[in-house]
mmCIF file of C-alpha atoms in Angstrom:
data_model
loop_
_atom_site.group_PDB
_atom_site.id
_atom_site.type_symbol
_atom_site.label_atom_id
_atom_site.label_comp_id
_atom_site.label_asym_id
_atom_site.label_seq_id
_atom_site.Cartn_x
_atom_site.Cartn_y
_atom_site.Cartn_z
ATOM 1 C CA UNK A 1500 11.313 -1.792 11.306
ATOM 2 C CA UNK A 1501 13.045 0.393 13.880
ATOM 3 C CA UNK A 1502 12.936 -0.784 17.485
ATOM 4 C CA UNK A 1503 9.940 0.943 19.093
ATOM 5 C CA UNK A 1504 10.484 3.428 21.878
ATOM 6 C CA UNK A 1505 6.936 2.928 23.203
ATOM 7 C CA UNK A 1506 4.696 -0.147 23.327
ATOM 8 C CA UNK A 1507 2.053 -0.616 20.675
ATOM 9 C CA UNK A 1508 -1.306 0.975 21.551
ATOM 10 C CA UNK A 1509 -4.418 0.034 19.603
ATOM 11 C CA UNK A 1510 -6.184 3.404 19.753
ATOM 12 C CA UNK A 1511 -8.932 4.717 17.471
ATOM 13 C CA UNK A 1512 -8.580 6.901 14.383
ATOM 14 C CA UNK A 1513 -11.101 9.560 13.394
ATOM 15 C CA UNK A 1514 -11.344 8.323 9.808
ATOM 16 C CA UNK A 1515 -12.508 4.904 11.035
ATOM 17 C CA UNK A 1516 -15.432 6.236 13.035
ATOM 18 C CA UNK A 1517 -18.996 5.825 11.671
ATOM 19 C CA UNK A 1518 -19.909 9.353 12.771
ATOM 20 C CA UNK A 1519 -17.213 10.944 10.598
ATOM 21 C CA UNK A 1520 -18.964 12.463 7.530
ATOM 22 C CA UNK A 1521 -18.461 10.399 4.379
ATOM 23 C CA UNK A 1522 -17.554 13.393 2.204
ATOM 24 C CA UNK A 1523 -14.796 14.389 4.640
ATOM 25 C CA UNK A 1524 -13.619 10.777 4.756
ATOM 26 C CA UNK A 1525 -13.297 10.894 0.956
ATOM 27 C CA UNK A 1526 -11.169 14.060 1.239
ATOM 28 C CA UNK A 1527 -8.934 12.407 3.840
ATOM 29 C CA UNK A 1528 -8.543 9.256 1.742
ATOM 30 C CA UNK A 1529 -7.584 11.371 -1.256
ATOM 31 C CA UNK A 1530 -4.935 13.004 0.901
ATOM 32 C CA UNK A 1531 -3.590 9.581 1.886
ATOM 33 C CA UNK A 1532 -3.475 8.547 -1.758
ATOM 34 C CA UNK A 1533 -1.387 11.622 -2.527
ATOM 35 C CA UNK A 1534 0.934 10.674 0.328
ATOM 36 C CA UNK A 1535 1.646 7.490 -1.648
ATOM 37 C CA UNK A 1536 1.850 8.970 -5.128
ATOM 38 C CA UNK A 1537 3.271 12.494 -4.938
ATOM 39 C CA UNK A 1538 7.001 12.874 -5.573
ATOM 40 C CA UNK A 1539 8.630 16.010 -4.150
ATOM 41 C CA UNK A 1540 11.999 16.584 -5.911
ATOM 42 C CA UNK A 1541 15.092 16.690 -3.698
ATOM 43 C CA UNK A 1542 13.131 15.493 -0.641
ATOM 44 C CA UNK A 1543 12.058 12.131 -2.075
ATOM 45 C CA UNK A 1544 13.950 9.594 -4.211
ATOM 46 C CA UNK A 1545 10.606 8.683 -5.824
ATOM 47 C CA UNK A 1546 6.987 8.350 -4.775
ATOM 48 C CA UNK A 1547 6.324 5.809 -1.984
ATOM 49 C CA UNK A 1548 4.158 3.769 -4.396
ATOM 50 C CA UNK A 1549 7.157 3.409 -6.687
ATOM 51 C CA UNK A 1550 9.303 2.392 -3.713
ATOM 52 C CA UNK A 1551 6.811 -0.390 -2.938
ATOM 53 C CA UNK A 1552 7.052 -1.646 -6.529
ATOM 54 C CA UNK A 1553 10.859 -1.499 -6.347
ATOM 55 C CA UNK A 1554 10.803 -3.447 -3.095
ATOM 56 C CA UNK A 1555 8.508 -6.163 -4.440
ATOM 57 C CA UNK A 1556 10.658 -6.509 -7.549
ATOM 58 C CA UNK A 1557 13.889 -6.674 -5.585
ATOM 59 C CA UNK A 1558 12.828 -8.934 -2.709
ATOM 60 C CA UNK A 1559 10.749 -11.362 -4.781
ATOM 61 C CA UNK A 1560 13.288 -11.366 -7.608
ATOM 62 C CA UNK A 1561 12.378 -13.555 -10.555
ATOM 63 C CA UNK A 1562 9.292 -14.805 -8.722
ATOM 64 C CA UNK A 1563 7.691 -11.338 -8.812
ATOM 65 C CA UNK A 1564 5.927 -12.244 -12.060
ATOM 66 C CA UNK A 1565 4.619 -15.536 -10.654
ATOM 67 C CA UNK A 1566 1.909 -13.983 -8.501
ATOM 68 C CA UNK A 1567 -1.463 -12.324 -8.791
ATOM 69 C CA UNK A 1568 -1.466 -9.448 -6.317
ATOM 70 C CA UNK A 1569 -4.710 -9.005 -4.374
ATOM 71 C CA UNK A 1570 -5.155 -5.924 -2.213
ATOM 72 C CA UNK A 1571 -7.482 -7.084 0.566
ATOM 73 C CA UNK A 1572 -7.892 -3.610 2.097
ATOM 74 C CA UNK A 1573 -7.947 -1.405 -0.981
ATOM 75 C CA UNK A 1574 -10.189 1.340 0.395
ATOM 76 C CA UNK A 1575 -10.814 3.837 -2.374
ATOM 77 C CA UNK A 1576 -7.915 2.372 -4.375
ATOM 78 C CA UNK A 1577 -4.986 3.969 -2.604
ATOM 79 C CA UNK A 1578 -1.536 3.237 -4.017
ATOM 80 C CA UNK A 1579 -2.320 -0.112 -5.650
ATOM 81 C CA UNK A 1580 -3.073 1.210 -9.176
ATOM 82 C CA UNK A 1581 0.208 3.130 -9.071
ATOM 83 C CA UNK A 1582 2.130 0.125 -7.715
ATOM 84 C CA UNK A 1583 0.683 -1.935 -10.571
ATOM 85 C CA UNK A 1584 1.908 0.514 -13.188
ATOM 86 C CA UNK A 1585 5.353 0.832 -11.619
ATOM 87 C CA UNK A 1586 5.875 -2.924 -11.176
ATOM 88 C CA UNK A 1587 4.655 -3.804 -14.658
ATOM 89 C CA UNK A 1588 6.848 -1.033 -16.061
ATOM 90 C CA UNK A 1589 9.850 -2.699 -14.444
ATOM 91 C CA UNK A 1590 8.785 -6.127 -15.669
ATOM 92 C CA UNK A 1591 8.348 -4.678 -19.150
ATOM 93 C CA UNK A 1592 11.882 -3.311 -19.076
ATOM 94 C CA UNK A 1593 13.182 -6.651 -17.859
ATOM 95 C CA UNK A 1594 11.282 -8.564 -20.549
ATOM 96 C CA UNK A 1595 12.391 -6.203 -23.302
ATOM 97 C CA UNK A 1596 16.054 -6.070 -22.355
ATOM 98 C CA UNK A 1597 16.441 -9.401 -20.521
ATOM 99 C CA UNK A 1598 18.051 -7.737 -17.553
ATOM 100 C CA UNK A 1599 18.615 -9.671 -14.305
ATOM 101 C CA UNK A 1600 15.496 -9.911 -12.193
ATOM 102 C CA UNK A 1601 17.041 -8.633 -8.956
ATOM 103 C CA UNK A 1602 17.730 -4.922 -8.748
ATOM 104 C CA UNK A 1603 20.980 -3.916 -7.049
ATOM 105 C CA UNK A 1604 19.462 -1.372 -4.696
ATOM 106 C CA UNK A 1605 17.208 -0.950 -1.705
ATOM 107 C CA UNK A 1606 17.111 -2.500 1.712
ATOM 108 C CA UNK A 1607 16.677 -6.013 2.941
ATOM 109 C CA UNK A 1608 16.953 -6.468 6.677
ATOM 110 C CA UNK A 1609 18.783 -3.263 7.363
ATOM 111 C CA UNK A 1610 20.596 -1.761 4.355
ATOM 112 C CA UNK A 1611 18.849 1.039 2.465
ATOM 113 C CA UNK A 1612 18.974 2.600 -0.976
ATOM 114 C CA UNK A 1613 15.538 3.160 -2.523
ATOM 115 C CA UNK A 1614 16.666 4.262 -5.983
ATOM 116 C CA UNK A 1615 16.720 1.904 -8.950
ATOM 117 C CA UNK A 1616 17.610 2.247 -12.590
ATOM 118 C CA UNK A 1617 14.381 0.451 -13.384
ATOM 119 C CA UNK A 1618 12.275 2.973 -11.487
ATOM 120 C CA UNK A 1619 9.735 4.624 -13.822
ATOM 121 C CA UNK A 1620 9.395 8.392 -13.856
ATOM 122 C CA UNK A 1621 6.842 10.050 -11.592
ATOM 123 C CA UNK A 1622 4.907 11.118 -14.663
ATOM 124 C CA UNK A 1623 4.581 7.484 -15.724
ATOM 125 C CA UNK A 1624 3.465 6.347 -12.280
ATOM 126 C CA UNK A 1625 1.394 9.132 -10.788
ATOM 127 C CA UNK A 1626 -0.643 10.336 -13.765
ATOM 128 C CA UNK A 1627 -3.938 8.422 -13.463
ATOM 129 C CA UNK A 1628 -4.710 9.149 -17.133
ATOM 130 C CA UNK A 1629 -1.787 7.097 -18.396
ATOM 131 C CA UNK A 1630 -2.311 3.494 -19.376
ATOM 132 C CA UNK A 1631 -0.167 0.754 -17.883
ATOM 133 C CA UNK A 1632 3.137 0.047 -19.584
ATOM 134 C CA UNK A 1633 3.047 -2.562 -22.344
ATOM 135 C CA UNK A 1634 4.837 -5.737 -21.342
ATOM 136 C CA UNK A 1635 6.376 -7.440 -24.339
ATOM 137 C CA UNK A 1636 5.896 -10.901 -22.835
ATOM 138 C CA UNK A 1637 2.231 -10.976 -21.791
ATOM 139 C CA UNK A 1638 2.905 -13.857 -19.420
ATOM 140 C CA UNK A 1639 5.414 -11.638 -17.557
ATOM 141 C CA UNK A 1640 2.772 -9.006 -16.774
ATOM 142 C CA UNK A 1641 1.184 -9.289 -13.349
ATOM 143 C CA UNK A 1642 -2.444 -8.743 -12.451
ATOM 144 C CA UNK A 1643 -3.598 -6.664 -9.479
ATOM 145 C CA UNK A 1644 -7.025 -7.034 -7.865
ATOM 146 C CA UNK A 1645 -8.764 -4.504 -5.604
ATOM 147 C CA UNK A 1646 -10.975 -5.863 -2.802
ATOM 148 C CA UNK A 1647 -12.294 -4.565 0.509
ATOM 149 C CA UNK A 1648 -14.886 -5.315 3.163
ATOM 150 C CA UNK A 1649 -16.511 -2.045 2.047
ATOM 151 C CA UNK A 1650 -16.029 -1.875 -1.757
ATOM 152 C CA UNK A 1651 -15.500 1.463 -3.491
ATOM 153 C CA UNK A 1652 -16.755 0.256 -6.851
ATOM 154 C CA UNK A 1653 -16.981 3.644 -8.544
ATOM 155 C CA UNK A 1654 -13.389 4.565 -7.706
ATOM 156 C CA UNK A 1655 -12.108 1.097 -8.600
ATOM 157 C CA UNK A 1656 -13.930 1.075 -11.919
ATOM 158 C CA UNK A 1657 -12.296 4.374 -12.883
ATOM 159 C CA UNK A 1658 -8.866 3.023 -11.910
ATOM 160 C CA UNK A 1659 -9.393 -0.277 -13.755
ATOM 161 C CA UNK A 1660 -10.170 1.605 -16.975
ATOM 162 C CA UNK A 1661 -6.616 2.942 -16.938
ATOM 163 C CA UNK A 1662 -4.919 -0.470 -17.016
ATOM 164 C CA UNK A 1663 -5.402 -3.859 -18.612
ATOM 165 C CA UNK A 1664 -3.773 -5.421 -15.543
ATOM 166 C CA UNK A 1665 -6.033 -4.031 -12.821
ATOM 167 C CA UNK A 1666 -9.398 -5.517 -11.847
ATOM 168 C CA UNK A 1667 -11.653 -5.442 -8.807
ATOM 169 C CA UNK A 1668 -14.240 -7.467 -6.891
ATOM 170 C CA UNK A 1669 -17.474 -5.531 -6.436
ATOM 171 C CA UNK A 1670 -18.802 -7.620 -3.527
ATOM 172 C CA UNK A 1671 -17.487 -7.361 0.067
ATOM 173 C CA UNK A 1672 -14.370 -9.403 0.804
ATOM 174 C CA UNK A 1673 -13.355 -10.305 4.357
ATOM 175 C CA UNK A 1674 -9.565 -10.601 4.603
ATOM 176 C CA UNK A 1675 -9.980 -13.047 7.504
ATOM 177 C CA UNK A 1676 -12.251 -15.304 5.481
ATOM 178 C CA UNK A 1677 -11.507 -14.904 1.785
ATOM 179 C CA UNK A 1678 -14.463 -16.188 -0.275
ATOM 180 C CA UNK A 1679 -13.945 -19.502 -2.025
ATOM 181 C CA UNK A 1680 -15.241 -18.013 -5.270
ATOM 182 C CA UNK A 1681 -12.488 -15.386 -5.164
ATOM 183 C CA UNK A 1682 -9.785 -17.939 -4.437
ATOM 184 C CA UNK A 1683 -11.003 -20.295 -7.164
ATOM 185 C CA UNK A 1684 -11.120 -17.430 -9.643
ATOM 186 C CA UNK A 1685 -7.512 -16.360 -9.139
ATOM 187 C CA UNK A 1686 -5.635 -19.264 -7.525
ATOM 188 C CA UNK A 1687 -3.454 -20.996 -10.094
ATOM 189 C CA UNK A 1688 -4.488 -18.606 -12.846
ATOM 190 C CA UNK A 1689 -1.987 -18.455 -15.694
ATOM 191 C CA UNK A 1690 -0.942 -15.811 -18.168
ATOM 192 C CA UNK A 1691 -2.539 -14.851 -21.458
ATOM 193 C CA UNK A 1692 -1.479 -18.106 -23.076
ATOM 194 C CA UNK A 1693 -2.384 -20.246 -20.088
ATOM 195 C CA UNK A 1694 1.250 -20.678 -19.137
ATOM 196 C CA UNK A 1695 2.934 -20.168 -15.796
ATOM 197 C CA UNK A 1696 0.251 -20.778 -13.192
ATOM 198 C CA UNK A 1697 0.368 -17.981 -10.655
ATOM 199 C CA UNK A 1698 -0.116 -17.915 -6.900
ATOM 200 C CA UNK A 1699 -1.950 -15.373 -4.767
ATOM 201 C CA UNK A 1700 0.092 -12.650 -3.098
ATOM 202 C CA UNK A 1701 -1.841 -10.499 -0.641
ATOM 203 C CA UNK A 1702 -1.155 -6.782 -0.202
ATOM 204 C CA UNK A 1703 -1.813 -4.694 2.908
ATOM 205 C CA UNK A 1704 -0.961 -1.077 2.110
ATOM 206 C CA UNK A 1705 -1.272 1.222 5.128
ATOM 207 C CA UNK A 1706 -3.809 -1.250 6.483
ATOM 208 C CA UNK A 1707 -2.361 -3.901 8.787
ATOM 209 C CA UNK A 1708 -2.016 -1.532 11.743
ATOM 210 C CA UNK A 1709 -5.824 -1.194 11.788
ATOM 211 C CA UNK A 1710 -6.259 -4.794 12.979
ATOM 212 C CA UNK A 1711 -6.122 -5.766 16.646
ATOM 213 C CA UNK A 1712 -4.081 -8.850 17.511
ATOM 214 C CA UNK A 1713 -6.963 -11.316 17.291
ATOM 215 C CA UNK A 1714 -8.105 -10.056 13.899
ATOM 216 C CA UNK A 1715 -4.514 -9.841 12.644
ATOM 217 C CA UNK A 1716 -3.954 -13.492 13.577
ATOM 218 C CA UNK A 1717 -7.187 -14.517 11.846
ATOM 219 C CA UNK A 1718 -6.157 -12.671 8.685
ATOM 220 C CA UNK A 1719 -2.676 -14.216 8.745
ATOM 221 C CA UNK A 1720 -4.142 -17.689 9.325
ATOM 222 C CA UNK A 1721 -6.414 -17.311 6.302
ATOM 223 C CA UNK A 1722 -3.500 -15.921 4.305
ATOM 224 C CA UNK A 1723 -1.205 -18.864 5.116
ATOM 225 C CA UNK A 1724 -3.959 -21.346 4.270
ATOM 226 C CA UNK A 1725 -5.008 -19.782 0.956
ATOM 227 C CA UNK A 1726 -2.089 -17.746 -0.428
ATOM 228 C CA UNK A 1727 1.551 -18.071 -1.413
ATOM 229 C CA UNK A 1728 2.781 -14.762 -0.017
ATOM 230 C CA UNK A 1729 1.886 -11.386 1.434
ATOM 231 C CA UNK A 1730 3.345 -7.923 1.838
ATOM 232 C CA UNK A 1731 2.685 -5.345 4.563
ATOM 233 C CA UNK A 1732 3.655 -1.759 3.719
ATOM 234 C CA UNK A 1733 3.332 1.078 6.228
ATOM 235 C CA UNK A 1734 4.243 4.756 5.823
ATOM 236 C CA UNK A 1735 4.769 5.223 9.561
ATOM 237 C CA UNK A 1736 6.542 3.672 12.522
ATOM 238 C CA UNK A 1737 6.606 3.876 16.326
ATOM 239 C CA UNK A 1738 9.445 6.352 16.607
ATOM 240 C CA UNK A 1739 10.067 10.037 17.184
ATOM 241 C CA UNK A 1740 10.939 10.360 13.497
ATOM 242 C CA UNK A 1741 7.662 8.715 12.539
ATOM 243 C CA UNK A 1742 5.690 11.160 14.651
ATOM 244 C CA UNK A 1743 7.652 14.100 13.235
ATOM 245 C CA UNK A 1744 6.856 12.915 9.711
ATOM 246 C CA UNK A 1745 3.119 13.143 10.484
ATOM 247 C CA UNK A 1746 3.498 16.833 11.308
ATOM 248 C CA UNK A 1747 5.582 17.310 8.158
ATOM 249 C CA UNK A 1748 2.774 15.748 6.151
ATOM 250 C CA UNK A 1749 0.296 18.222 7.607
ATOM 251 C CA UNK A 1750 2.615 21.091 6.663
ATOM 252 C CA UNK A 1751 2.974 19.811 3.098
ATOM 253 C CA UNK A 1752 -0.818 19.542 2.752
ATOM 254 C CA UNK A 1753 -1.066 23.272 3.489
ATOM 255 C CA UNK A 1754 1.787 23.930 1.080
ATOM 256 C CA UNK A 1755 0.670 21.953 -1.973
ATOM 257 C CA UNK A 1756 -3.128 21.789 -1.596
ATOM 258 C CA UNK A 1757 -3.674 24.567 -4.181
ATOM 259 C CA UNK A 1758 -1.722 22.540 -6.736
ATOM 260 C CA UNK A 1759 -3.680 19.357 -6.011
ATOM 261 C CA UNK A 1760 -7.170 20.710 -5.364
ATOM 262 C CA UNK A 1761 -7.389 23.975 -7.305
ATOM 263 C CA UNK A 1762 -10.442 22.578 -9.080
ATOM 264 C CA UNK A 1763 -12.357 21.937 -5.818
ATOM 265 C CA UNK A 1764 -13.228 24.984 -3.654
ATOM 266 C CA UNK A 1765 -14.937 22.662 -1.156
ATOM 267 C CA UNK A 1766 -11.715 20.714 -0.537
ATOM 268 C CA UNK A 1767 -9.714 23.915 -0.166
ATOM 269 C CA UNK A 1768 -12.320 25.206 2.276
ATOM 270 C CA UNK A 1769 -11.772 22.185 4.550
ATOM 271 C CA UNK A 1770 -8.000 22.556 4.240
ATOM 272 C CA UNK A 1771 -7.624 26.285 4.930
ATOM 273 C CA UNK A 1772 -10.820 27.852 6.322
ATOM 274 C CA UNK A 1773 -11.915 24.963 8.540
ATOM 275 C CA UNK A 1774 -8.785 22.763 8.476
ATOM 276 C CA UNK A 1775 -10.482 19.468 9.276
ATOM 277 C CA UNK A 1776 -8.649 17.509 6.565
ATOM 278 C CA UNK A 1777 -5.068 18.335 7.688
ATOM 279 C CA UNK A 1778 -6.071 17.901 11.341
ATOM 280 C CA UNK A 1779 -7.473 14.407 10.729
ATOM 281 C CA UNK A 1780 -4.476 13.432 8.584
ATOM 282 C CA UNK A 1781 -2.042 14.468 11.311
ATOM 283 C CA UNK A 1782 -4.096 13.082 14.221
ATOM 284 C CA UNK A 1783 -4.759 9.746 12.518
ATOM 285 C CA UNK A 1784 -1.147 9.622 11.387
ATOM 286 C CA UNK A 1785 0.042 9.903 14.995
ATOM 287 C CA UNK A 1786 -2.394 7.186 16.091
ATOM 288 C CA UNK A 1787 -1.238 5.033 13.165
ATOM 289 C CA UNK A 1788 2.351 5.368 14.388
ATOM 290 C CA UNK A 1789 1.294 4.086 17.811
ATOM 291 C CA UNK A 1790 -0.605 1.160 16.244
ATOM 292 C CA UNK A 1791 2.092 0.069 13.797
ATOM 293 C CA UNK A 1792 3.827 -3.236 14.499
ATOM 294 C CA UNK A 1793 7.487 -4.002 14.048
ATOM 295 C CA UNK A 1794 8.547 -6.861 11.784
ATOM 296 C CA UNK A 1795 9.250 -9.020 14.842
ATOM 297 C CA UNK A 1796 5.744 -8.360 16.150
ATOM 298 C CA UNK A 1797 4.216 -9.294 12.793
ATOM 299 C CA UNK A 1798 6.254 -12.499 12.697
ATOM 300 C CA UNK A 1799 5.179 -13.368 16.245
ATOM 301 C CA UNK A 1800 1.551 -13.107 15.128
ATOM 302 C CA UNK A 1801 2.319 -15.196 12.039
ATOM 303 C CA UNK A 1802 3.908 -17.993 14.063
ATOM 304 C CA UNK A 1803 0.968 -18.082 16.508
ATOM 305 C CA UNK A 1804 -1.902 -17.620 14.032
ATOM 306 C CA UNK A 1805 -3.014 -21.250 14.206
ATOM 307 C CA UNK A 1806 -1.825 -22.284 10.742
ATOM 308 C CA UNK A 1807 1.410 -24.061 9.854
ATOM 309 C CA UNK A 1808 3.769 -21.232 8.899
ATOM 310 C CA UNK A 1809 6.987 -23.197 9.345
ATOM 311 C CA UNK A 1810 7.620 -23.144 5.600
ATOM 312 C CA UNK A 1811 7.246 -19.373 5.269
ATOM 313 C CA UNK A 1812 10.181 -16.995 4.887
ATOM 314 C CA UNK A 1813 9.989 -13.542 6.476
ATOM 315 C CA UNK A 1814 11.962 -10.553 5.196
ATOM 316 C CA UNK A 1815 11.665 -6.950 6.300
ATOM 317 C CA UNK A 1816 13.245 -3.547 5.966
ATOM 318 C CA UNK A 1817 12.702 0.179 5.705
ATOM 319 C CA UNK A 1818 13.155 2.630 2.862
ATOM 320 C CA UNK A 1819 13.527 6.368 3.214
ATOM 321 C CA UNK A 1820 10.685 7.979 1.277
ATOM 322 C CA UNK A 1821 11.071 11.591 2.402
ATOM 323 C CA UNK A 1822 13.962 13.507 3.916
ATOM 324 C CA UNK A 1823 14.893 13.643 6.741
ATOM 325 C CA UNK A 1824 12.906 11.094 8.755
ATOM 326 C CA UNK A 1825 10.098 9.570 6.666
ATOM 327 C CA UNK A 1826 10.407 5.831 6.090
ATOM 328 C CA UNK A 1827 8.382 3.120 4.409
ATOM 329 C CA UNK A 1828 8.432 0.011 6.601
ATOM 330 C CA UNK A 1829 7.739 -3.333 4.982
ATOM 331 C CA UNK A 1830 7.350 -7.017 5.767
ATOM 332 C CA UNK A 1831 7.288 -9.528 2.920
ATOM 333 C CA UNK A 1832 6.539 -13.198 3.567
ATOM 334 C CA UNK A 1833 6.304 -16.047 1.119
ATOM 335 C CA UNK A 1834 6.308 -19.809 1.043
ATOM 336 C CA UNK A 1835 9.831 -21.166 0.822
ATOM 337 C CA UNK A 1836 10.731 -22.758 -2.484
#
């Protein structure tokens, strides 16, 4: 991540507050999902969800198919169903054409190029009605699991119906104390034919900045003790460009809301007449920038979490997801092989 120009401040976001009406929270979360999945031609190389899939495929290389990916802060679903489709689409292409596992693009520790020849089209990734791509080798397909401390079962059930490789846990899951039943269910699980036992890889999409240092350490400690890897993906950073991108996002909401929400007069009302939704998205986006940690700060928490992390490798980088100053910042850690 870019070097911060201000210290991290753990302030509060409107969307997190219990007094914020649940129906408005749903509108805001839908807006955040679109921030992950919408692809604006010429301004974006692809949707941010696709960039996450590209990054996982590139950084993990051939080991990308050796994990079960569990989103421990899935919210209403967010980008994870779209990441699943994009990643399995790439694995399907690799299995069908036996191409090398590592894509020759993107950024690892400083060099950026988010495009990839294996990147699926936006139509294949962002259309929730499309089924997941068919992977010719079933043991190469990867499973994704949605969990949260506050489950959104109805939304997850609808998403899971669109893919054979997406499931969910309907009971609350604490990322700092993953239930033994969950770990036993997925740890070491193999493919369709029982081959290739897979490890747990935790996902934190636009989530890790919500945790204060003590909770972040507790989550990392539990992760090191029960998982084989984790990925942190944030759409913001502590920089002037990151703050500017929040205001850009608010502008784009005004611009494209009729295309996204033409079927919902209530949503349009709270975008244009009483613009609560764009205000909360911009305000919370600014606060999220101030709360976001750099890769060095995440690693410092990892090394002091109370678990033995000496055998864990840390990689990080940033990908441009919207011109001119919008970047996806990521940290990927896994046990060294």
